[in-house]
Short mmCIF file of C-alpha atoms in Angstrom, two decimals:
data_model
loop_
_atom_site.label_atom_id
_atom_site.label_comp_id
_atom_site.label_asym_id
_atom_site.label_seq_id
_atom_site.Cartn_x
_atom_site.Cartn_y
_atom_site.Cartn_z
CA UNK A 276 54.80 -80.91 -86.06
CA UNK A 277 53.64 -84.27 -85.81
CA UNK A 278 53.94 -86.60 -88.46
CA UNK A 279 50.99 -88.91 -89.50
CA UNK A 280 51.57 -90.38 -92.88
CA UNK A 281 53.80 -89.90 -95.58
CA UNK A 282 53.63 -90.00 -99.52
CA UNK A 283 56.58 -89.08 -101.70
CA UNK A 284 56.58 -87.51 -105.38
CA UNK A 285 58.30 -86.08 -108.27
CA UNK A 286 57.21 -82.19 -109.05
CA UNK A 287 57.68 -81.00 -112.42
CA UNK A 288 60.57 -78.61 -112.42
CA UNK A 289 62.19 -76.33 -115.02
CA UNK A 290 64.99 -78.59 -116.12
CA UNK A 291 64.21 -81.84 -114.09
CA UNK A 292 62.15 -82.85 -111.08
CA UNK A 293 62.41 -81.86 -107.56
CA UNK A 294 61.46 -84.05 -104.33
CA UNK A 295 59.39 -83.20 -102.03
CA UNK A 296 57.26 -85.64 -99.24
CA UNK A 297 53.45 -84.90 -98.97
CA UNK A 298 52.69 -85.55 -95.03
CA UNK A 299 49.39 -85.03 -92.89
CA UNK A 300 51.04 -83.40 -89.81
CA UNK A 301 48.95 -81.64 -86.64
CA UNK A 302 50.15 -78.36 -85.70
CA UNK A 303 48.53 -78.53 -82.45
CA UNK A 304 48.30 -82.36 -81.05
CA UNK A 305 44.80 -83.83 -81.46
CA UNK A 306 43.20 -80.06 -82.56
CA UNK A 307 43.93 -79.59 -86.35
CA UNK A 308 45.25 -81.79 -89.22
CA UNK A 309 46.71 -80.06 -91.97
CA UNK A 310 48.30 -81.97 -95.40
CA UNK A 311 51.59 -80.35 -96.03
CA UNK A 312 53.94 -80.40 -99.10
CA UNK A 313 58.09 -80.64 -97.36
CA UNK A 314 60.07 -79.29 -99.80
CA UNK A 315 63.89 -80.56 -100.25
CA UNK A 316 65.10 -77.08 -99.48
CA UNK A 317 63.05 -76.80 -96.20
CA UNK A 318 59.99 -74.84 -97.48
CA UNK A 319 56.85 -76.20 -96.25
CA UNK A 320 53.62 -75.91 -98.12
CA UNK A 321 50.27 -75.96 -97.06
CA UNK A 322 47.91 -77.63 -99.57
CA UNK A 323 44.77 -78.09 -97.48
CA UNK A 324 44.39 -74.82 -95.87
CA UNK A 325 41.34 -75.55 -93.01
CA UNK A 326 41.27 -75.67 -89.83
CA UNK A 327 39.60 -78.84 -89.94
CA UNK A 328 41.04 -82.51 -89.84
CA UNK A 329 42.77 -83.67 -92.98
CA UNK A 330 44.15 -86.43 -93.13
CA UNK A 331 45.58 -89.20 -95.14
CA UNK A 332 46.90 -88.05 -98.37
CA UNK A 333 47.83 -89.58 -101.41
CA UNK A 334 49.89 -88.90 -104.67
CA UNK A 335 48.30 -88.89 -107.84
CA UNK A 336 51.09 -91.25 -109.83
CA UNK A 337 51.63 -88.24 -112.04
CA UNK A 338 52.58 -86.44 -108.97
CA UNK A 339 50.41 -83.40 -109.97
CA UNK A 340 47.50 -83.89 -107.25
CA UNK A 341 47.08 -84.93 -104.24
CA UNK A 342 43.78 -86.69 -102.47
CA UNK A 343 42.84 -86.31 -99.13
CA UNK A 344 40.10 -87.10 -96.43
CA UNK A 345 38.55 -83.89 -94.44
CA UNK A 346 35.17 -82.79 -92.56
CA UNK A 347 35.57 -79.32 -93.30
CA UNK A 348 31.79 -79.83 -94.25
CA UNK A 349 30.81 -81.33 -91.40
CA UNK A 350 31.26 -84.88 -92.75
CA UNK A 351 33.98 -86.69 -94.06
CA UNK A 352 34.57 -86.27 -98.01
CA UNK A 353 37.42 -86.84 -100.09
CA UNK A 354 39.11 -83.23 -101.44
CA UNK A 355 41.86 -82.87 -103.77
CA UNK A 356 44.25 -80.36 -104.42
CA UNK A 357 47.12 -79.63 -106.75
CA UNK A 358 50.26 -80.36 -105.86
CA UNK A 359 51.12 -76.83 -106.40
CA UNK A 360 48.10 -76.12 -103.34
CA UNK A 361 45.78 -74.67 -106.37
CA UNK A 362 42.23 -76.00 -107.39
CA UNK A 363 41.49 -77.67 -104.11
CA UNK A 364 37.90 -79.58 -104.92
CA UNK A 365 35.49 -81.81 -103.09
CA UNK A 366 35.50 -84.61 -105.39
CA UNK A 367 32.75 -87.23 -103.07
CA UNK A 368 29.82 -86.41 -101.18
CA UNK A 369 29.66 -87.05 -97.94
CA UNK A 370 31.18 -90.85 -96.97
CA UNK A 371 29.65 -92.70 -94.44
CA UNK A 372 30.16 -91.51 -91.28
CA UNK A 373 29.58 -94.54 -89.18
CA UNK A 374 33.04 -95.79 -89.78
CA UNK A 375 36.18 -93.82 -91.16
CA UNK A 376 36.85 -94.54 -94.23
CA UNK A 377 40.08 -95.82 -95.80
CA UNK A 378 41.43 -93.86 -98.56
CA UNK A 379 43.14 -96.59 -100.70
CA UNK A 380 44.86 -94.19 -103.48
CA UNK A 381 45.01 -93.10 -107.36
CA UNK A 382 44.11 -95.13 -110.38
CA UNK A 383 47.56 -95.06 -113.13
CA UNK A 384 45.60 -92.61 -115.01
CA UNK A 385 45.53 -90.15 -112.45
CA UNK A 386 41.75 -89.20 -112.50
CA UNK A 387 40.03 -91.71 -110.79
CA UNK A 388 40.12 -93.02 -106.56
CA UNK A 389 39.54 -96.03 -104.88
CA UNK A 390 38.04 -95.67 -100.78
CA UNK A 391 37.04 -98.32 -98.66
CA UNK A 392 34.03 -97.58 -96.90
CA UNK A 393 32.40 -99.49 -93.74
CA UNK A 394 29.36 -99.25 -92.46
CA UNK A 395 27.35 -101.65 -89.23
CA UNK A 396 25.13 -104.15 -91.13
CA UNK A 397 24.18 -105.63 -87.38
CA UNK A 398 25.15 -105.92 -84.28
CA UNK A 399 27.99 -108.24 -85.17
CA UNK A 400 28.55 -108.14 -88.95
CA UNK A 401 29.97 -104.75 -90.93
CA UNK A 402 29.00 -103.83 -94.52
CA UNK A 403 32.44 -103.18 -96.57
CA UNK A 404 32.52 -101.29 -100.29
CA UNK A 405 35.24 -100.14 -102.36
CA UNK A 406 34.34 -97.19 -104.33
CA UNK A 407 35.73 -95.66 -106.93
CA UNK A 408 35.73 -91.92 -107.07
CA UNK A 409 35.94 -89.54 -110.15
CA UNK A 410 38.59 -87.06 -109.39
CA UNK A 411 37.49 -84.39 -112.29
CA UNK A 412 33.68 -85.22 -111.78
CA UNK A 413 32.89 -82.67 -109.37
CA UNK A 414 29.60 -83.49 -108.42
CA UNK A 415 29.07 -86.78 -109.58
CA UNK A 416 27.83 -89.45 -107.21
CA UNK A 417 30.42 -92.12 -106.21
CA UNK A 418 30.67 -95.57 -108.19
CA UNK A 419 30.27 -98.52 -105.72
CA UNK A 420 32.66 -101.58 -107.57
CA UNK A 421 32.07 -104.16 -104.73
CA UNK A 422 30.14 -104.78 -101.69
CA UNK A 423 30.64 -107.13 -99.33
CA UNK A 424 28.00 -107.96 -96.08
CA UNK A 425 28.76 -109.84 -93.33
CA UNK A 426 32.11 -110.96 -91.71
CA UNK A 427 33.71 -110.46 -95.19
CA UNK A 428 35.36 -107.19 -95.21
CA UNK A 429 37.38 -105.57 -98.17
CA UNK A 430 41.11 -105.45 -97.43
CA UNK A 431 43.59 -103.76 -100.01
CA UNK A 432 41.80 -102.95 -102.94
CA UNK A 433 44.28 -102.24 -105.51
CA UNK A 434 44.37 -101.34 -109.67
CA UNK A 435 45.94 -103.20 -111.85
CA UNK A 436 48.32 -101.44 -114.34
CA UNK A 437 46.36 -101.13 -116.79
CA UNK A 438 43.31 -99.61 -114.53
CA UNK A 439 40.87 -102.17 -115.69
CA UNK A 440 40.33 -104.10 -113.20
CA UNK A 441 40.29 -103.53 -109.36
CA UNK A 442 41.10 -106.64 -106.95
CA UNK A 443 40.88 -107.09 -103.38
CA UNK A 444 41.07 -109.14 -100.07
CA UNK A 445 37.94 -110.63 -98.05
CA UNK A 446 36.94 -114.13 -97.80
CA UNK A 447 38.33 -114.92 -101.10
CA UNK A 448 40.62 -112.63 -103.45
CA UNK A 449 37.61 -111.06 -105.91
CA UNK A 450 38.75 -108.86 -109.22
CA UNK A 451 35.91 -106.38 -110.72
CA UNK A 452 36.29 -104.16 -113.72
CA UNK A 453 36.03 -100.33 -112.75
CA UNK A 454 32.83 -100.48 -114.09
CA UNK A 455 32.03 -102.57 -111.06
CA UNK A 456 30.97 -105.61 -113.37
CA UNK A 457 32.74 -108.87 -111.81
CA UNK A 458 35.96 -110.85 -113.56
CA UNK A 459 37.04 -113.56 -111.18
CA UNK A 460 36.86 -114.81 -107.63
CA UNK A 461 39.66 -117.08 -106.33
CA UNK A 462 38.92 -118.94 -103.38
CA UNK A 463 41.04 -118.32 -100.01
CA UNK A 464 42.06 -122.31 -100.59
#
């Protein structure tokens, strides 16, 4: 098994917790990507159960679910699943395909998802967003928070503490609210 990336959690145990690593892992190289929970003890756990690619996976900070990418429907969309491997969802439609997209991880309340998409705007310019992504809204279309054209990608979106307010990297640092309305813009001087 070959790892690819690595998350680590707390699960909810009788008397206390019990660690365990969530890791996206290919059984056979380059063929299928599977997310697996790695139990302390040595048990392994398959959450995503496909033989598709998954990929990328992320904790939920309560360490109860965990987010990844797949194209088990042809396309890539973001699934989650509990940490137990119940429930597993498609929580986004289909993300652009043109460009993978860059799963950035949880909001603190545990229900909510930032991704970075990218998409060509030319033939020399991209077209960056960060989205945020209802984790319990099945079906409900994506929230675009930013969008940037041009040479100024998104880099590292990230949630403040609170999970009011969503900054990231581009040209210039730029915070929005998770409503997507904007609250400051410093410059990269």
């Amino acid at each position: 098994v070959a790892a690819g990336t690595c998350a680590s959690t707390a699960l909810a145990g009788g008397s206390g917790s019990t660690g365990a690593i969530v890791v996206s892992a290919d059984r056979q190289a380059a063929v299928s990507g599977e997310i697996y929970r790695l139990d302390l003890d040595g048990r392994r756990v398959d959450l995503s159960r496909s033989p598709y690619q998954d990929t990328a996976p992320f904790v939920s900070p309560d360490g109860k679910q965990v987010a990844f990418l797949s194209d088990r429907s042809g396309r890539q969309s973001l699934y989650v699943v509990g940490i137990d491997g119940s429930s597993l969802t498609r929580i986004s439609p289909a993300l652009p395909q043109t460009l993978v997209p860059q799963p950035i991880g949880w909001l603190p309340d545990s229900r909510r998802f930032l991704v970075v998409t990218t998409t060509p705007a030319g033939p020399k310019n991209v077209d960056s967003a960060v989205t945020l992504l209802q984790a319990y809204a099945k079906g409900r279309a994506p929230q675009t928070l930013a969008r940037v054209q041009g040479l100024g990608s998104i880099f590292e979106p990230v949630a403040s503490p609170n999970g009011r307010l969503v900054a990231f990297g581009g040209v210039a640092v730029r915070a929005v609210t998770t409503s997507g309305r904007p609250a400051f813009t410093l410059s990269d001087g």
